[in-house]
Amino acid sequence: MYWYYKYTFWLIILIILIGVGNLAWRRFHPASGSPEDPVTVGTEVVLPFPVPDSVDDTPVVPPPATGADGGSDQVADPPDVAVAPSQPVTPPAVLSQAVERRLSTAEEQLAKQNLVGARILAHKVTETDGVVKYGAVWERAVAVISQANTALFNCDAPAPEKVSYKVREGDSLVRIAYRHKTTVGALQRLNRLDPTDSTIFAGNILYVYECDWWISVTKSKFRLLLMNGDELFKCYPACIGRQNRTPVGIFEVNNKVLHPPWKDIPYGHPENVLGTHWLGLKPIEGTDLRLIGYGIHGTWEPETIGTSASQGCIRLRNEDVAELFDLVPSGIRVVIKDDE
């Protein structure tokens, strides 16, 4: 009996050792892909740190599928398309600081009478991405441009658009103005000539403005923009027709009148609403030919500027329409639009 129990005891010990050994083997040598492996379904893994830039995240393209006949079922690759490199985006805060610095410098240069330099800086502000037309920053920059150009127009200081002309025998202000597509008033302002005396002498040097003038009116903004080609020269606040009476279209300045009558009411009469100057408009380039009788004129009611109060014409302050009258010759284009 003693031997039998001893044999049974060692058999049990052997079975235990085999079991322990098997568990240890499975623990340190797990079978890959065994049915007992846990499977995570629908769990998103969030890394606690960003993936380094050096990681190659190029997508892997699978080999083309092959049909039963050995031909490829893969759709042909599209042609290569050149992709422009992305441009760095300037954060709004950085952009506004840079614009503010440039605009402040322009205002400082204007105060120092560096008119051309101030104008150049202000134009760069208006052309900056993110600066909205008719927005606050744009308005400040345009104020610098307008003031600088007003000063340049009323003095003999040099500017790129000013060219010198030597008066010849037989010349007159009218002839010089016609030859250079400008006005007598512009010549008088530029050269500080007496507006009541048109006498000039051979050998005199005059400045002449050579510009590609045209006018843009935006009704919703109550603004008249005097343009020199693609470049803004000056912005004037305006009054437009009440009840949408100001027409849109393309027009031409076809007559200019100093101290204009209104209908049968003479200039200076309290009921004459045209102010000091009149620039008549004629429809052109497909604009309804029945749109006649409209114009740009002054007003005795400056408080109406910036509102819809006229009978259809475009009103400016008297001092503004007087300046515009001297700046632009007859024949220039005027584009009137509702909005932009």
XYZ file of C-alpha atoms in Angstrom:
340
model
C 0.000 0.000 0.000
C 2.820 2.443 0.795
C 4.327 2.093 -2.700
C 0.990 2.684 -4.420
C 0.378 5.989 -2.602
C 3.932 7.103 -3.325
C 3.474 6.462 -7.070
C 0.189 8.377 -7.135
C 1.804 11.317 -5.336
C 4.623 11.692 -7.915
C 2.166 11.321 -10.804
C 0.146 14.248 -9.458
C 3.332 16.332 -9.053
C 4.326 15.530 -12.667
C 0.914 16.579 -14.019
C 1.123 19.858 -12.087
C 4.605 20.596 -13.448
C 3.482 19.884 -17.028
C 0.515 22.234 -16.567
C 2.648 24.998 -15.107
C 5.193 24.606 -17.890
C 2.477 24.804 -20.565
C 1.021 27.981 -19.048
C 4.454 29.542 -18.850
C 5.132 28.690 -22.513
C 1.804 30.227 -23.661
C 2.474 33.312 -21.578
C 5.865 34.070 -23.066
C 5.261 32.662 -26.600
C 1.707 33.672 -27.608
C 0.496 32.227 -30.901
C 0.034 35.016 -33.500
C -3.524 35.411 -34.693
C -4.874 32.788 -32.288
C -8.627 32.785 -31.783
C -8.118 33.846 -28.161
C -6.376 37.131 -29.114
C -8.465 40.118 -28.084
C -9.871 42.216 -30.959
C -10.600 45.933 -30.524
C -13.597 47.101 -32.559
C -14.540 50.735 -33.141
C -11.988 52.208 -30.747
C -10.153 55.342 -31.817
C -6.563 55.552 -30.670
C -5.444 59.075 -29.783
C -1.727 59.634 -29.621
C -0.548 61.837 -26.755
C 1.900 63.591 -29.077
C 1.894 64.741 -32.722
C 3.207 62.479 -35.422
C 6.715 63.608 -36.443
C 7.043 65.351 -39.790
C 9.464 62.670 -40.946
C 6.806 59.990 -40.990
C 6.024 58.969 -44.537
C 2.249 59.181 -44.892
C 2.197 58.542 -48.630
C -0.853 56.385 -49.388
C -0.099 52.869 -50.612
C -1.557 52.166 -54.031
C -2.726 48.537 -54.430
C -1.679 46.617 -57.545
C -4.148 46.724 -60.414
C -6.860 44.080 -60.395
C -6.648 41.611 -63.213
C -9.698 40.311 -65.036
C -10.333 36.719 -65.952
C -8.859 37.225 -69.407
C -5.595 38.493 -68.005
C -6.318 42.115 -68.997
C -6.206 44.873 -66.440
C -9.494 46.162 -65.017
C -7.735 49.201 -63.549
C -8.923 52.586 -64.791
C -6.147 54.556 -66.457
C -4.434 57.050 -64.170
C -5.497 60.657 -64.741
C -2.906 62.928 -66.327
C -0.526 64.687 -63.993
C -1.840 68.053 -62.842
C 0.561 70.716 -61.724
C -0.364 71.894 -58.249
C 0.831 75.320 -57.234
C 2.629 75.367 -53.907
C 0.455 76.692 -51.131
C 1.125 80.284 -50.153
C 1.829 81.056 -46.515
C -1.169 82.600 -44.812
C -0.509 85.676 -42.713
C -2.474 85.559 -39.458
C -5.053 88.376 -39.238
C -3.386 89.911 -36.192
C -0.020 90.088 -37.970
C -1.690 91.440 -41.104
C -3.498 94.184 -39.211
C -0.311 95.237 -37.435
C 1.599 95.452 -40.717
C -1.230 97.383 -42.375
C -1.543 99.708 -39.395
C 2.186 100.454 -39.458
C 2.110 101.219 -43.173
C -1.029 103.330 -42.879
C 0.330 105.277 -39.913
C 3.524 105.935 -41.853
C 1.467 107.193 -44.802
C -0.415 109.585 -42.522
C 2.864 110.803 -41.024
C 4.329 111.404 -44.491
C 1.211 113.337 -45.468
C 1.579 115.556 -42.408
C 5.203 116.198 -43.419
C 4.054 117.178 -46.936
C 5.775 114.192 -48.538
C 2.740 113.927 -50.790
C 3.940 111.381 -53.335
C 5.427 109.094 -50.678
C 2.251 109.220 -48.596
C 0.160 108.414 -51.642
C 2.311 105.418 -52.592
C 2.072 103.912 -49.101
C -1.687 104.463 -48.923
C -2.207 102.803 -52.306
C -0.275 99.765 -51.060
C -2.647 99.555 -48.110
C -5.721 99.536 -50.366
C -4.140 96.763 -52.458
C -3.363 94.537 -49.456
C -5.231 91.221 -49.289
C -7.799 91.418 -46.531
C -8.394 95.169 -46.804
C -12.059 95.494 -47.751
C -13.161 98.201 -50.149
C -15.208 100.819 -48.297
C -14.140 99.280 -44.987
C -12.612 101.364 -42.189
C -8.973 100.702 -43.154
C -9.709 101.353 -46.831
C -11.446 104.643 -45.959
C -8.434 105.827 -43.947
C -6.040 104.979 -46.762
C -8.267 106.664 -49.342
C -8.414 109.787 -47.180
C -4.603 109.980 -47.427
C -4.722 109.436 -51.199
C -7.420 112.064 -51.670
C -5.695 114.690 -49.530
C -2.315 114.077 -51.150
C -3.731 114.356 -54.661
C -5.749 117.458 -53.789
C -2.581 119.124 -52.556
C -0.602 118.019 -55.626
C -3.344 119.294 -57.931
C -3.294 122.734 -56.346
C 0.444 123.367 -56.327
C 3.467 123.134 -58.574
C 5.152 120.347 -56.598
C 6.448 117.578 -58.894
C 4.574 114.300 -59.335
C 4.869 111.428 -61.849
C 1.689 112.435 -63.711
C 2.843 116.030 -64.127
C 4.806 116.883 -67.249
C 6.428 120.198 -68.027
C 5.530 122.202 -71.111
C 7.355 125.212 -72.516
C 4.971 127.856 -73.808
C 5.486 128.695 -77.476
C 4.569 131.725 -79.545
C 0.847 131.751 -80.282
C -0.033 129.416 -77.402
C -2.991 129.977 -75.116
C -4.295 128.117 -72.104
C -7.218 126.875 -74.181
C -4.928 125.452 -76.873
C -2.575 123.843 -74.378
C -5.493 122.306 -72.485
C -7.030 120.917 -75.682
C -3.707 119.513 -76.869
C -3.078 117.701 -73.574
C -6.695 116.616 -72.936
C -6.980 118.664 -69.783
C -8.761 121.873 -68.772
C -7.903 125.537 -68.381
C -8.903 125.277 -64.735
C -6.433 122.430 -64.192
C -3.613 124.449 -65.755
C -4.454 127.421 -63.567
C -4.568 125.344 -60.381
C -1.401 123.395 -61.126
C 0.628 126.466 -61.948
C -0.956 128.866 -59.451
C -2.152 131.170 -62.180
C -4.694 133.897 -61.575
C -8.077 132.370 -62.543
C -9.230 135.790 -63.736
C -6.234 136.314 -66.035
C -5.404 133.842 -68.820
C -2.306 135.672 -70.036
C 0.789 133.513 -70.563
C 4.122 134.289 -72.177
C 6.340 132.374 -74.568
C 9.143 130.639 -72.741
C 7.136 130.066 -69.579
C 7.256 126.538 -68.171
C 3.889 125.100 -67.203
C 2.979 121.850 -65.517
C 0.370 119.748 -67.278
C -1.570 116.858 -65.752
C -1.592 113.867 -68.122
C -4.150 111.392 -66.797
C -6.597 108.807 -68.090
C -9.627 110.143 -66.253
C -12.900 108.338 -65.704
C -15.529 108.348 -62.967
C -17.127 105.492 -61.012
C -20.269 106.055 -58.935
C -21.487 103.398 -56.475
C -25.004 104.250 -55.380
C -25.188 101.982 -52.333
C -21.993 103.539 -50.928
C -22.855 107.161 -51.817
C -19.406 107.529 -53.344
C -18.013 109.066 -56.507
C -14.510 107.828 -57.322
C -12.320 109.806 -59.686
C -10.011 107.304 -61.350
C -6.760 107.741 -63.246
C -6.728 104.538 -65.270
C -6.775 101.705 -62.713
C -5.627 103.943 -59.864
C -7.872 105.862 -57.516
C -7.221 109.609 -57.561
C -9.882 110.876 -55.174
C -13.047 109.736 -53.411
C -15.951 112.173 -53.074
C -19.012 111.633 -50.851
C -22.177 112.007 -52.912
C -25.950 112.254 -52.796
C -28.042 110.146 -55.179
C -31.658 110.135 -56.309
C -34.423 109.269 -53.902
C -36.621 106.260 -54.673
C -33.859 104.765 -56.855
C -34.161 107.590 -59.408
C -30.464 107.637 -60.325
C -30.043 105.352 -63.355
C -27.243 102.825 -63.751
C -25.203 102.472 -66.914
C -22.321 104.028 -68.814
C -22.386 107.725 -69.602
C -20.147 110.450 -70.947
C -19.604 113.994 -69.724
C -20.945 115.930 -72.695
C -21.209 119.477 -71.326
C -19.869 121.549 -68.454
C -21.502 124.694 -67.131
C -20.263 127.147 -64.531
C -23.115 128.745 -62.547
C -25.790 126.672 -64.285
C -29.476 127.569 -64.573
C -32.005 124.923 -63.574
C -34.864 124.639 -66.026
C -35.987 128.274 -66.282
C -34.593 129.214 -62.886
C -31.362 131.237 -63.089
C -28.232 130.586 -61.077
C -28.370 132.164 -57.638
C -32.132 131.878 -57.269
C -33.169 130.107 -54.023
C -35.084 127.484 -56.017
C -32.115 126.606 -58.230
C -30.829 123.333 -56.736
C -27.788 122.779 -58.967
C -25.165 124.521 -56.888
C -22.138 126.144 -58.496
C -21.212 123.713 -61.300
C -22.849 121.245 -63.685
C -21.385 118.290 -65.602
C -24.023 116.913 -67.965
C -24.187 113.188 -68.757
C -25.066 111.461 -72.026
C -25.821 107.695 -72.203
C -23.350 105.652 -74.280
C -22.280 102.037 -74.949
C -25.722 100.451 -74.913
C -27.172 102.450 -72.032
C -30.807 103.461 -72.592
C -30.690 106.554 -74.823
C -33.786 107.932 -73.119
C -31.757 108.546 -69.939
C -31.092 112.206 -70.632
C -31.091 115.260 -68.407
C -28.941 113.667 -65.706
C -25.703 115.133 -64.436
C -23.239 115.730 -61.627
C -23.747 119.036 -59.833
C -23.295 120.935 -56.585
C -25.817 121.659 -53.878
C -26.959 124.343 -51.467
C -27.917 121.578 -49.052
C -24.632 119.919 -48.026
C -26.443 118.006 -45.289
C -27.981 115.803 -48.016
C -24.578 114.418 -49.029
C -24.485 110.718 -48.156
C -28.237 110.286 -48.580
C -30.820 109.614 -51.292
C -32.392 113.037 -51.729
C -31.942 114.288 -55.304
C -34.350 113.989 -58.207
C -31.959 111.582 -59.923
C -28.734 113.505 -60.442
C -25.527 113.011 -58.470
C -24.885 115.783 -55.978
C -21.518 116.798 -54.568
C -20.578 119.555 -52.179
C -19.978 122.786 -54.073
C -16.245 122.808 -53.304
C -15.948 119.199 -54.504
C -17.833 119.688 -57.757
C -15.753 122.819 -58.435
C -12.568 120.760 -58.115
C -13.959 117.944 -60.266
C -15.084 120.515 -62.842
C -11.495 121.779 -63.161
C -9.910 118.335 -63.149
C -11.801 116.495 -65.884
C -12.431 117.496 -69.497
C -15.583 116.767 -71.453
C -15.775 113.335 -73.055
C -14.690 111.179 -70.095
C -16.647 108.027 -69.163
C -18.879 107.850 -66.104
C -19.925 104.402 -64.853
C -22.889 104.346 -62.453
C -23.678 101.087 -60.634
C -25.891 100.005 -57.773
C -23.261 98.181 -55.733
C -19.862 96.494 -55.822
